[in-house]
């Protein structure tokens, strides 16, 4: 009896994939491209005053930079040519997605088939390079890391934008010739690098300590990470299945339909975007206050006292923003009217629900319940690392967004491996 491929573990999927020559080539190609991505990340960016970088190493100057540093695998902290990483591409993709909804011309272009999608992708690339130049010059200049002279400013913008373009190219090559999902794998590589550095620091501190406290801290951090990984994995794999019955219809001598199908609706379909939006939104006020008034101003002192990352009000506002952004992104990404129309045009119907508007209302009601659960889950998940950081009085080397991204990428890569095996009629997963 055949076994569901989803029940096969990640390591078993890798072992099965390694036995197939063309999939093995994809695995090796993906690994080598990730190695190149990390190796290029050690090249220092020209035009940067590295004496100032070393002098301010470890100081949390701007809150916004924590998010950038997490997404780039500490390349921003080290001021390499990969300091911007793939974050400008993510920002440009979000901007284009919102503009596609707001601008009818872009919406028509996105729905015009493969050619339209290629044009949208081309526009996204150009927007990515422009954003990379602006972000690189703005952030590095605000930190005071650029050497004097307009030429050094141009060097920083061009070199870091070039690093972003290279990262975008590597991600697209992985998507085309590797395992796919290239951009997500690049973010995953940066997150894993940060996690490895953080855990090795905790282990080194434990071995150098003369008391038992660092070992208990290390054990507690590992336990929290394990619980979060298991919980995120369980929720990420959760799916609400909507049964759809297709009526029989005759075309010539052939009969179509007369079968049941399923529309899978993920429990957390919004992914990590609400977390990124909320963290970015909360980081902007503190960043702007320090840039305009300095760290000794009254506004900066008030913000650091009442809205620091460990305060109750910061956690409350962040949770509310995560809930709001979850509903917002769900509203623009899920279209129940269009889905109900497609079901009706294909001769399908949800059991016990009339076609048309009643089906759309039913799908909207189901999506509303899933969105409520996803919003509360992400809001609670985001507060867990901070609570344990305060309780353990130590820096936990991961955030909720890091765990969520890492788990999601691993599960998606596993699904792609299983799909490749099934498409080649490889039955070792049976």
XYZ file of C-alpha atoms in Angstrom:
430
model
C 0.000 0.000 0.000
C 1.336 3.411 -0.977
C 2.297 5.821 1.747
C 1.642 9.541 1.777
C 4.865 11.366 0.781
C 4.123 14.065 3.340
C 4.632 11.475 6.091
C 8.238 10.930 4.999
C 10.812 12.841 7.054
C 13.123 15.523 5.704
C 16.255 13.358 5.891
C 14.496 10.455 4.213
C 13.401 12.765 1.388
C 17.010 13.910 0.975
C 18.275 10.332 0.871
C 15.670 9.367 -1.696
C 16.438 12.448 -3.813
C 20.190 11.767 -3.683
C 19.626 8.424 -5.415
C 18.225 10.110 -8.537
C 20.948 11.578 -10.757
C 19.189 14.692 -12.080
C 17.788 15.566 -8.629
C 21.247 15.000 -7.127
C 22.609 17.539 -9.622
C 19.971 20.031 -8.499
C 20.936 19.464 -4.863
C 24.654 19.972 -5.573
C 23.961 23.037 -7.722
C 21.789 24.598 -5.003
C 24.390 23.910 -2.318
C 27.238 25.399 -4.387
C 25.225 28.528 -5.180
C 24.469 29.001 -1.473
C 28.189 28.611 -0.717
C 28.994 31.259 -3.331
C 26.364 33.540 -1.790
C 27.930 33.229 1.669
C 31.519 33.556 0.369
C 30.736 36.748 -1.542
C 29.303 38.075 1.717
C 32.805 38.432 3.207
C 33.978 40.967 0.594
C 34.142 44.422 2.239
C 32.258 47.242 0.538
C 34.435 50.074 -0.826
C 33.941 53.558 0.529
C 33.198 52.384 4.077
C 35.177 53.592 7.093
C 35.869 50.233 8.755
C 37.526 51.857 11.753
C 34.126 53.287 12.714
C 32.455 49.979 11.945
C 34.784 48.137 14.339
C 34.430 50.838 16.981
C 30.629 50.563 16.999
C 30.534 46.767 16.664
C 27.904 45.264 18.970
C 26.127 48.548 19.723
C 22.426 48.635 18.884
C 22.381 52.049 17.205
C 19.201 51.869 15.129
C 16.328 49.449 15.846
C 15.563 49.030 12.140
C 18.968 47.478 11.545
C 18.223 44.403 13.675
C 15.727 43.261 11.049
C 18.100 44.015 8.163
C 20.954 42.212 9.892
C 18.782 39.154 10.563
C 17.732 38.929 6.911
C 21.315 39.315 5.613
C 23.099 36.920 7.957
C 25.142 39.686 9.705
C 26.435 40.995 6.359
C 25.033 44.429 7.190
C 26.788 44.498 10.547
C 30.062 43.654 8.784
C 29.415 46.201 5.970
C 30.145 43.836 3.072
C 28.925 44.233 -0.497
C 26.043 41.933 0.509
C 24.990 44.301 3.316
C 21.564 44.884 1.732
C 21.194 41.208 0.844
C 17.913 40.272 -0.734
C 15.798 42.641 1.388
C 15.383 45.267 -1.399
C 13.986 42.522 -3.633
C 11.476 41.534 -0.935
C 10.465 45.170 -0.483
C 10.094 45.719 -4.228
C 8.047 42.519 -4.581
C 5.677 43.704 -1.843
C 5.452 47.149 -3.442
C 4.688 45.657 -6.871
C 2.080 43.345 -5.352
C 0.308 46.294 -3.743
C 0.605 48.422 -6.895
C -0.823 45.574 -8.958
C -3.974 45.763 -6.857
C -4.099 49.580 -6.852
C -3.222 50.282 -10.522
C -5.577 48.721 -13.129
C -2.899 48.714 -15.862
C -0.556 46.599 -13.734
C -3.448 44.335 -12.753
C -4.284 43.715 -16.414
C -0.606 43.098 -17.139
C -0.339 40.539 -14.310
C -3.376 38.667 -15.660
C -2.212 38.670 -19.295
C -0.385 35.350 -19.044
C 3.322 34.422 -18.971
C 4.394 37.474 -21.000
C 2.734 39.798 -18.515
C 4.322 38.002 -15.581
C 7.751 38.371 -17.236
C 7.209 42.119 -17.599
C 6.146 42.388 -13.951
C 9.276 40.430 -12.927
C 11.460 42.721 -15.071
C 9.950 45.839 -13.482
C 10.492 44.291 -10.039
C 14.202 43.812 -10.799
C 14.665 47.457 -11.768
C 12.784 48.614 -8.670
C 15.009 46.313 -6.586
C 18.235 47.933 -7.824
C 16.888 51.454 -7.259
C 15.723 50.566 -3.731
C 19.087 48.926 -2.992
C 20.974 52.117 -3.919
C 18.656 54.313 -1.835
C 18.650 52.005 1.187
C 22.411 51.439 1.104
C 23.298 55.133 0.958
C 20.596 56.141 3.452
C 21.320 53.535 6.118
C 25.121 53.548 5.875
C 25.229 57.347 5.795
C 22.926 57.587 8.833
C 25.358 55.406 10.760
C 28.289 57.610 9.756
C 30.175 54.741 8.137
C 30.773 56.361 4.731
C 34.151 58.048 4.202
C 34.111 61.712 3.302
C 33.614 62.611 -0.329
C 30.818 62.123 -2.851
C 32.820 59.427 -4.650
C 32.761 57.156 -1.583
C 28.998 57.673 -1.292
C 28.608 56.534 -4.906
C 30.889 53.548 -4.259
C 28.770 52.401 -1.304
C 25.528 52.701 -3.258
C 26.840 50.980 -6.400
C 28.727 48.171 -4.638
C 25.902 47.250 -2.265
C 23.311 47.510 -5.051
C 25.568 45.238 -7.101
C 25.609 42.777 -4.208
C 21.810 42.818 -4.119
C 21.664 42.275 -7.897
C 24.073 39.342 -7.543
C 21.990 37.864 -4.724
C 18.863 38.259 -6.852
C 20.624 36.535 -9.772
C 21.763 33.651 -7.521
C 18.224 33.246 -6.200
C 16.789 33.120 -9.716
C 19.390 30.560 -10.815
C 18.509 28.354 -7.846
C 14.835 28.660 -8.778
C 15.532 27.810 -12.425
C 18.270 25.166 -12.208
C 18.238 24.105 -8.567
C 15.557 23.006 -6.155
C 13.478 26.144 -6.674
C 12.345 28.735 -4.138
C 15.722 30.438 -4.495
C 14.997 33.751 -2.742
C 13.653 31.961 0.325
C 16.720 29.701 0.435
C 19.007 32.763 0.462
C 17.114 34.211 3.429
C 17.251 30.779 5.065
C 21.047 30.686 4.629
C 21.417 34.043 6.373
C 19.137 33.037 9.240
C 20.949 29.733 9.769
C 24.268 31.597 9.824
C 22.963 33.909 12.573
C 21.535 30.982 14.549
C 24.821 29.081 14.311
C 26.790 32.108 15.497
C 24.380 32.746 18.381
C 24.342 29.157 19.628
C 28.122 28.772 19.345
C 28.480 31.915 21.456
C 26.209 30.447 24.144
C 28.129 27.155 24.079
C 31.475 28.947 24.321
C 30.244 31.017 27.258
C 29.029 27.854 28.977
C 32.404 26.145 28.639
C 34.275 29.240 29.840
C 32.007 29.799 32.855
C 32.802 28.640 36.357
C 29.162 28.329 37.439
C 26.195 26.240 36.330
C 24.055 29.211 35.237
C 25.327 29.444 31.614
C 24.647 25.728 31.119
C 21.088 26.109 32.416
C 20.628 29.108 30.114
C 21.886 27.096 27.139
C 19.540 24.223 27.989
C 16.571 26.588 28.365
C 17.314 28.294 25.021
C 17.598 24.938 23.246
C 14.325 23.789 24.814
C 12.511 26.995 23.767
C 13.879 26.684 20.219
C 12.787 23.037 19.987
C 9.271 23.776 21.249
C 8.879 26.691 18.833
C 10.122 24.622 15.879
C 7.690 21.786 16.654
C 4.781 24.183 17.157
C 5.515 26.182 14.000
C 5.918 22.984 11.983
C 2.589 21.622 13.232
C 0.718 24.852 12.444
C 2.486 25.453 9.110
C 1.378 22.038 7.856
C -2.216 22.658 8.966
C -4.714 22.823 6.083
C -8.478 23.394 6.021
C -9.857 21.298 3.150
C -12.930 22.535 1.292
C -14.714 19.723 -0.559
C -15.911 20.580 -4.063
C -18.147 18.312 -6.190
C -18.054 18.659 -9.971
C -21.210 17.721 -11.834
C -21.136 15.380 -14.810
C -21.224 16.957 -18.243
C -21.029 15.409 -21.715
C -18.948 16.886 -24.526
C -19.227 14.835 -27.696
C -18.626 11.244 -26.754
C -16.701 12.052 -23.595
C -18.015 12.618 -20.105
C -16.323 15.067 -17.772
C -16.727 15.794 -14.060
C -18.703 13.677 -11.661
C -15.881 13.637 -9.141
C -14.895 15.274 -5.886
C -11.989 17.619 -5.398
C -10.478 19.534 -2.501
C -9.453 23.183 -2.158
C -6.678 23.345 0.476
C -6.650 26.513 2.589
C -3.547 26.856 4.761
C -4.108 27.699 8.397
C -1.343 30.349 8.260
C -1.426 31.411 4.623
C 0.074 34.870 5.252
C 3.459 33.431 6.202
C 5.962 35.715 7.875
C 4.956 39.003 6.193
C 2.830 40.331 9.110
C 5.807 39.859 11.438
C 8.184 41.679 9.083
C 5.698 44.515 8.552
C 5.071 44.896 12.292
C 8.770 44.805 13.239
C 9.614 47.341 10.516
C 6.766 49.637 11.596
C 7.853 49.520 15.245
C 11.489 50.111 14.313
C 10.861 53.293 12.314
C 9.897 55.674 15.191
C 12.982 54.858 17.260
C 15.194 55.063 14.180
C 13.813 58.451 13.110
C 14.028 59.837 16.666
C 17.714 58.898 16.930
C 18.528 60.225 13.454
C 16.788 63.576 14.019
C 17.254 64.308 17.718
C 20.054 61.976 18.741
C 20.128 59.317 21.439
C 20.243 61.914 24.257
C 17.063 63.780 23.265
C 13.957 63.701 25.467
C 12.011 61.769 22.811
C 14.755 59.159 22.507
C 14.946 58.743 26.288
C 11.143 58.352 26.519
C 11.084 55.847 23.661
C 13.933 53.760 25.099
C 12.242 53.731 28.519
C 8.642 52.924 27.592
C 8.895 51.412 24.087
C 12.043 49.324 24.245
C 11.923 45.798 22.860
C 11.284 44.215 26.264
C 8.580 46.590 27.535
C 4.934 45.610 27.950
C 3.677 48.435 25.711
C 6.087 47.521 22.919
C 4.934 43.889 22.995
C 1.270 44.938 23.103
C 1.521 47.369 20.179
C 3.578 44.878 18.171
C 0.990 42.140 18.756
C -1.841 44.473 17.677
C 0.095 45.452 14.545
C 0.717 41.795 13.689
C -3.019 41.102 13.988
C -3.844 44.141 11.815
C -1.283 43.281 9.134
C -2.454 39.659 9.110
C -5.995 40.758 8.291
C -4.726 43.292 5.753
C -2.535 40.852 3.851
C -5.204 38.159 3.963
C -7.742 40.591 2.492
C -5.534 41.379 -0.516
C -4.249 37.850 -1.124
C -7.518 35.889 -0.782
C -10.324 36.637 -3.242
C -13.421 34.561 -2.332
C -15.604 36.110 -5.080
C -13.142 35.175 -7.803
C -12.636 31.700 -6.339
C -16.399 31.085 -6.163
C -16.748 32.295 -9.768
C -14.038 29.873 -10.968
C -15.687 26.974 -9.141
C -19.052 27.757 -10.731
C -17.557 28.154 -14.223
C -15.936 24.722 -13.934
C -19.251 23.139 -12.981
C -18.335 22.643 -9.345
C -20.141 23.325 -6.101
C -19.414 23.084 -2.394
C -21.748 20.484 -0.805
C -24.765 22.042 0.938
C -23.812 25.509 -0.350
C -25.467 27.198 -3.317
C -23.188 28.395 -6.153
C -22.333 32.056 -6.630
C -22.571 34.531 -3.766
C -23.443 31.928 -1.065
C -20.240 30.041 -1.969
C -18.212 33.260 -1.804
C -19.737 34.077 1.606
C -18.941 30.560 2.813
C -15.307 30.811 1.681
C -15.044 34.289 3.203
C -16.366 32.972 6.535
C -13.884 30.067 6.559
C -11.017 32.391 5.651
C -12.065 34.783 8.428
C -11.771 32.040 11.034
C -8.389 30.934 9.702
C -7.174 34.535 9.628
C -8.238 35.058 13.252
C -6.299 31.971 14.334
C -3.258 32.963 12.257
C -3.276 36.510 13.675
C -3.438 35.330 17.296
C -0.864 32.596 16.693
C 1.657 34.979 15.096
C 1.073 37.627 17.778
C 1.706 35.144 20.600
C 4.639 33.574 18.758
C 6.301 36.966 18.350
C 6.285 37.652 22.087
C 7.762 34.314 23.201
C 11.475 35.066 22.509
C 11.215 38.473 24.221
C 9.528 36.993 27.303
C 12.239 34.370 27.642
C 14.954 36.962 26.992
C 13.692 38.974 29.958
C 13.144 35.871 32.096
C 16.548 34.325 31.388
C 18.305 37.715 31.353
C 20.245 36.729 28.258
C 20.103 37.355 24.526
C 18.250 34.576 22.683
C 19.859 34.104 19.241
C 16.593 33.834 17.318
C 13.328 35.655 16.760
C 9.878 34.350 15.931
C 10.274 35.481 12.325
C 13.566 33.563 12.059
C 12.009 30.315 13.267
C 8.931 30.778 11.085
C 10.966 31.506 7.938
C 13.410 28.656 8.557
C 10.694 26.071 9.207
C 8.592 27.243 6.253
C 11.556 27.037 3.859
C 12.537 23.566 5.054
C 8.986 22.246 4.672
C 8.556 23.856 1.239
C 11.898 22.422 0.071
C 10.815 18.989 1.296
C 7.554 19.270 -0.662
C 9.478 20.201 -3.797
C 11.801 17.229 -3.365
C 8.821 14.886 -2.954
C 7.155 16.399 -6.036
C 10.337 15.868 -8.075
C 10.500 12.239 -6.931
C 6.849 11.602 -7.729
C 7.152 13.259 -11.145
C 9.948 10.839 -12.024
C 7.952 7.812 -10.882
C 10.436 7.104 -8.121
C 8.773 4.736 -5.686
C 11.263 4.642 -2.817
C 8.933 6.915 -0.808
C 6.226 4.261 -0.991
